[in-house]
PDB file of C-alpha atoms in Angstrom:
ATOM      1  CA  MET L   1      -7.444 -20.801  22.941  1.00 46.00           C
ATOM      2  CA  SER L   2      -6.801 -22.545  19.649  1.00 51.00           C
ATOM      3  CA  ASP L   3      -4.046 -25.131  19.398  1.00 60.00           C
ATOM      4  CA  LYS L   4      -2.956 -24.031  15.940  1.00 79.00           C
ATOM      5  CA  PRO L   5      -0.102 -21.509  15.832  1.00 89.00           C
ATOM      6  CA  TYR L   6      -0.845 -17.920  14.884  1.00 95.00           C
ATOM      7  CA  ASN L   7       1.860 -16.939  12.419  1.00 95.00           C
ATOM      8  CA  ARG L   8       2.370 -13.723  10.504  1.00 97.00           C
ATOM      9  CA  SER L   9       1.597 -13.998   6.803  1.00 97.00           C
ATOM     10  CA  TYR L  10       0.731 -11.531   4.097  1.00 97.00           C
ATOM     11  CA  LYS L  11       0.411 -14.063   1.270  1.00 97.00           C
ATOM     12  CA  GLY L  12      -3.392 -13.986   1.432  1.00 97.00           C
ATOM     13  CA  ILE L  13      -3.653 -10.224   1.091  1.00 98.00           C
ATOM     14  CA  PHE L  14      -1.269 -10.251  -1.866  1.00 98.00           C
ATOM     15  CA  LEU L  15      -3.407 -12.949  -3.519  1.00 98.00           C
ATOM     16  CA  TRP L  16      -6.489 -10.844  -2.793  1.00 98.00           C
ATOM     17  CA  ILE L  17      -4.881  -7.814  -4.480  1.00 98.00           C
ATOM     18  CA  ILE L  18      -4.318  -9.946  -7.586  1.00 98.00           C
ATOM     19  CA  PHE L  19      -7.943 -11.140  -7.348  1.00 98.00           C
ATOM     20  CA  LEU L  20      -9.149  -7.525  -7.023  1.00 98.00           C
ATOM     21  CA  PHE L  21      -7.178  -6.516 -10.100  1.00 98.00           C
ATOM     22  CA  ALA L  22      -8.534  -9.491 -12.080  1.00 98.00           C
ATOM     23  CA  ALA L  23     -12.118  -8.894 -10.929  1.00 97.00           C
ATOM     24  CA  ASN L  24     -12.021  -5.200 -11.782  1.00 96.00           C
ATOM     25  CA  SER L  25     -10.335  -5.893 -15.119  1.00 96.00           C
ATOM     26  CA  SER L  26     -13.139  -8.343 -15.895  1.00 96.00           C
ATOM     27  CA  ALA L  27     -15.745  -5.779 -14.851  1.00 95.00           C
ATOM     28  CA  VAL L  28     -14.197  -3.180 -17.141  1.00 94.00           C
ATOM     29  CA  THR L  29     -14.181  -5.693 -19.999  1.00 95.00           C
ATOM     30  CA  LEU L  30     -17.804  -6.647 -19.310  1.00 93.00           C
ATOM     31  CA  SER L  31     -18.793  -2.997 -19.158  1.00 90.00           C
ATOM     32  CA  ASP L  32     -18.298  -2.894 -22.927  1.00 89.00           C
ATOM     33  CA  LEU L  33     -21.232  -5.311 -23.219  1.00 94.00           C
ATOM     34  CA  ILE L  34     -23.725  -3.355 -21.108  1.00 93.00           C
ATOM     35  CA  PRO L  35     -25.274   0.094 -21.509  1.00 92.00           C
ATOM     36  CA  GLU L  36     -22.772   2.851 -20.707  1.00 89.00           C
ATOM     37  CA  GLU L  37     -24.823   4.210 -17.796  1.00 90.00           C
ATOM     38  CA  TYR L  38     -24.193   0.960 -15.880  1.00 93.00           C
ATOM     39  CA  SER L  39     -20.458   0.604 -16.541  1.00 93.00           C
ATOM     40  CA  VAL L  40     -19.259   2.543 -13.497  1.00 94.00           C
ATOM     41  CA  TYR L  41     -21.915   0.897 -11.343  1.00 96.00           C
ATOM     42  CA  LEU L  42     -20.653  -2.556 -12.384  1.00 96.00           C
ATOM     43  CA  THR L  43     -17.027  -1.678 -11.665  1.00 96.00           C
ATOM     44  CA  MET L  44     -17.817  -0.149  -8.273  1.00 97.00           C
ATOM     45  CA  SER L  45     -20.055  -3.111  -7.406  1.00 97.00           C
ATOM     46  CA  THR L  46     -17.135  -5.415  -8.117  1.00 97.00           C
ATOM     47  CA  THR L  47     -14.858  -3.339  -5.895  1.00 97.00           C
ATOM     48  CA  ILE L  48     -17.338  -3.269  -3.011  1.00 98.00           C
ATOM     49  CA  ILE L  49     -17.928  -7.024  -3.223  1.00 98.00           C
ATOM     50  CA  CYS L  50     -14.160  -7.603  -3.275  1.00 98.00           C
ATOM     51  CA  ILE L  51     -13.797  -5.563  -0.072  1.00 98.00           C
ATOM     52  CA  ASP L  52     -16.413  -7.800   1.550  1.00 98.00           C
ATOM     53  CA  PHE L  53     -14.506 -10.840   0.308  1.00 98.00           C
ATOM     54  CA  LEU L  54     -11.280  -9.511   1.859  1.00 98.00           C
ATOM     55  CA  LEU L  55     -12.980  -8.964   5.195  1.00 98.00           C
ATOM     56  CA  TYR L  56     -14.457 -12.468   5.019  1.00 98.00           C
ATOM     57  CA  ILE L  57     -10.935 -13.847   4.427  1.00 98.00           C
ATOM     58  CA  ILE L  58      -9.701 -11.851   7.422  1.00 98.00           C
ATOM     59  CA  TYR L  59     -12.561 -13.245   9.507  1.00 98.00           C
ATOM     60  CA  LYS L  60     -11.850 -16.846   8.480  1.00 98.00           C
ATOM     61  CA  THR L  61      -8.060 -16.615   8.858  1.00 97.00           C
ATOM     62  CA  GLU L  62      -8.117 -14.237  11.854  1.00 97.00           C
ATOM     63  CA  ARG L  63      -5.446 -12.087  10.171  1.00 98.00           C
ATOM     64  CA  ILE L  64      -6.858  -8.968  11.811  1.00 98.00           C
ATOM     65  CA  TYR L  65      -3.477  -7.243  11.603  1.00 98.00           C
ATOM     66  CA  TRP L  66      -4.327  -6.697   7.917  1.00 97.00           C
ATOM     67  CA  ILE L  67      -6.888  -4.188   9.206  1.00 96.00           C
ATOM     68  CA  ASN L  68      -5.459  -0.801  10.119  1.00 90.00           C
ATOM     69  CA  GLY L  69      -5.171  -0.252  13.848  1.00 89.00           C
ATOM     70  CA  VAL L  70      -4.059  -3.702  15.021  1.00 96.00           C
ATOM     71  CA  SER L  71      -0.459  -4.833  15.095  1.00 96.00           C
ATOM     72  CA  TYR L  72       0.562  -8.442  14.635  1.00 97.00           C
ATOM     73  CA  ASP L  73       1.664  -8.616  18.288  1.00 97.00           C
ATOM     74  CA  GLU L  74      -1.729  -7.350  19.484  1.00 97.00           C
ATOM     75  CA  ALA L  75      -3.495  -9.859  17.240  1.00 97.00           C
ATOM     76  CA  LYS L  76      -1.307 -12.699  18.506  1.00 97.00           C
ATOM     77  CA  LYS L  77      -2.075 -11.836  22.138  1.00 97.00           C
ATOM     78  CA  ALA L  78      -5.823 -11.909  21.467  1.00 97.00           C
ATOM     79  CA  SER L  79      -7.766 -15.138  21.660  1.00 96.00           C
ATOM     80  CA  SER L  80      -9.220 -16.701  18.552  1.00 96.00           C
ATOM     81  CA  GLU L  81     -12.689 -15.627  19.661  1.00 97.00           C
ATOM     82  CA  GLU L  82     -11.558 -12.004  20.184  1.00 97.00           C
ATOM     83  CA  ARG L  83      -9.979 -11.925  16.712  1.00 98.00           C
ATOM     84  CA  LYS L  84     -13.139 -13.395  15.159  1.00 98.00           C
ATOM     85  CA  VAL L  85     -15.404 -10.860  16.883  1.00 98.00           C
ATOM     86  CA  TYR L  86     -13.156  -7.984  15.798  1.00 98.00           C
ATOM     87  CA  ALA L  87     -13.100  -9.177  12.183  1.00 98.00           C
ATOM     88  CA  GLN L  88     -16.829  -9.938  12.192  1.00 98.00           C
ATOM     89  CA  ARG L  89     -17.679  -6.408  13.276  1.00 98.00           C
ATOM     90  CA  HIS L  90     -15.632  -4.995  10.384  1.00 98.00           C
ATOM     91  CA  LEU L  91     -17.233  -7.447   7.968  1.00 98.00           C
ATOM     92  CA  ALA L  92     -20.706  -6.459   9.198  1.00 98.00           C
ATOM     93  CA  ALA L  93     -19.983  -2.746   8.669  1.00 98.00           C
ATOM     94  CA  PHE L  94     -18.875  -3.303   5.090  1.00 98.00           C
ATOM     95  CA  PHE L  95     -21.639  -5.803   4.369  1.00 98.00           C
ATOM     96  CA  ASN L  96     -24.159  -3.145   5.434  1.00 98.00           C
ATOM     97  CA  ALA L  97     -22.389  -0.731   3.098  1.00 98.00           C
ATOM     98  CA  THR L  98     -22.764  -3.273   0.298  1.00 98.00           C
ATOM     99  CA  LEU L  99     -26.479  -3.539   0.982  1.00 98.00           C
ATOM    100  CA  LEU L 100     -26.717   0.250   0.871  1.00 98.00           C
ATOM    101  CA  TRP L 101     -24.847   0.254  -2.449  1.00 98.00           C
ATOM    102  CA  PHE L 102     -27.287  -2.233  -3.934  1.00 98.00           C
ATOM    103  CA  LEU L 103     -30.211  -0.148  -2.671  1.00 98.00           C
ATOM    104  CA  TYR L 104     -28.633   2.723  -4.562  1.00 98.00           C
ATOM    105  CA  GLY L 105     -28.635   0.381  -7.574  1.00 98.00           C
ATOM    106  CA  ILE L 106     -32.429   0.322  -7.404  1.00 97.00           C
ATOM    107  CA  VAL L 107     -32.464   4.136  -7.352  1.00 97.00           C
ATOM    108  CA  LYS L 108     -30.072   4.122 -10.301  1.00 97.00           C
ATOM    109  CA  TYR L 109     -32.322   1.780 -12.248  1.00 96.00           C
ATOM    110  CA  LEU L 110     -35.465   3.786 -11.504  1.00 97.00           C
ATOM    111  CA  PHE L 111     -34.127   7.327 -11.950  1.00 97.00           C
ATOM    112  CA  SER L 112     -30.954   6.998 -14.089  1.00 96.00           C
ATOM    113  CA  PRO L 113     -28.742   9.520 -12.271  1.00 96.00           C
ATOM    114  CA  PRO L 114     -25.550  10.586 -14.101  1.00 94.00           C
ATOM    115  CA  LEU L 115     -22.409   8.434 -13.981  1.00 93.00           C
ATOM    116  CA  TRP L 116     -20.615  10.771 -11.604  1.00 95.00           C
ATOM    117  CA  TRP L 117     -23.256   9.909  -8.979  1.00 97.00           C
ATOM    118  CA  ASP L 118     -22.085   6.288  -9.062  1.00 97.00           C
ATOM    119  CA  ILE L 119     -18.554   7.375  -8.216  1.00 97.00           C
ATOM    120  CA  ALA L 120     -19.641   9.876  -5.561  1.00 98.00           C
ATOM    121  CA  VAL L 121     -22.137   7.544  -3.884  1.00 98.00           C
ATOM    122  CA  SER L 122     -19.729   4.598  -3.897  1.00 98.00           C
ATOM    123  CA  MET L 123     -16.984   6.696  -2.336  1.00 98.00           C
ATOM    124  CA  VAL L 124     -19.311   8.071   0.347  1.00 98.00           C
ATOM    125  CA  ILE L 125     -20.500   4.552   1.169  1.00 98.00           C
ATOM    126  CA  ILE L 126     -16.995   3.034   1.291  1.00 98.00           C
ATOM    127  CA  ILE L 127     -15.519   5.921   3.276  1.00 98.00           C
ATOM    128  CA  GLY L 128     -18.547   5.933   5.572  1.00 98.00           C
ATOM    129  CA  ALA L 129     -18.105   2.211   6.259  1.00 98.00           C
ATOM    130  CA  ALA L 130     -14.402   2.724   6.939  1.00 98.00           C
ATOM    131  CA  ILE L 131     -15.077   5.606   9.327  1.00 98.00           C
ATOM    132  CA  SER L 132     -17.731   3.545  11.108  1.00 98.00           C
ATOM    133  CA  THR L 133     -15.091   0.918  11.924  1.00 98.00           C
ATOM    134  CA  ILE L 134     -12.850   3.382  13.783  1.00 96.00           C
ATOM    135  CA  LYS L 135     -14.822   2.809  16.975  1.00 96.00           C
ATOM    136  CA  ILE L 136     -14.261  -0.971  16.796  1.00 97.00           C
ATOM    137  CA  LYS L 137     -11.599  -1.981  19.290  1.00 96.00           C
ATOM    138  CA  LEU L 138      -9.857  -5.273  19.896  1.00 96.00           C
ATOM    139  CA  HIS L 139     -10.571  -6.325  23.466  1.00 85.00           C
ATOM    140  CA  VAL L 140      -7.551  -8.216  24.701  1.00 77.00           C
TER     141      VAL L 140
END
């Protein structure tokens, strides 16, 4: 078990929310500089990458209680290794979703589906990744 104390903190997630807002605001601003058919794709790409970044932060800080389904007390009782494995499995699920999203980007480039497809596909991918994490349990 790690010697460093495991304290409750939500500062990191609040900073991430600010980062998400800034990143998406930048994506919306940049979307004025690219063809319209890629504007939604850029914004959703930014969102999906930011979700990966959040899960990476959770993995590094072991703040798994930021993920739905684990209380702070449960996280504190778990070993550092158990918290890391739990966070890593969530990160892997969303990283795979990101890869799927970028594969869709190739389809988008080749076939130019309408903008509403970008929204629908991104939502299916994000929701699918979230649902796939339901089976992940913290083994304490």
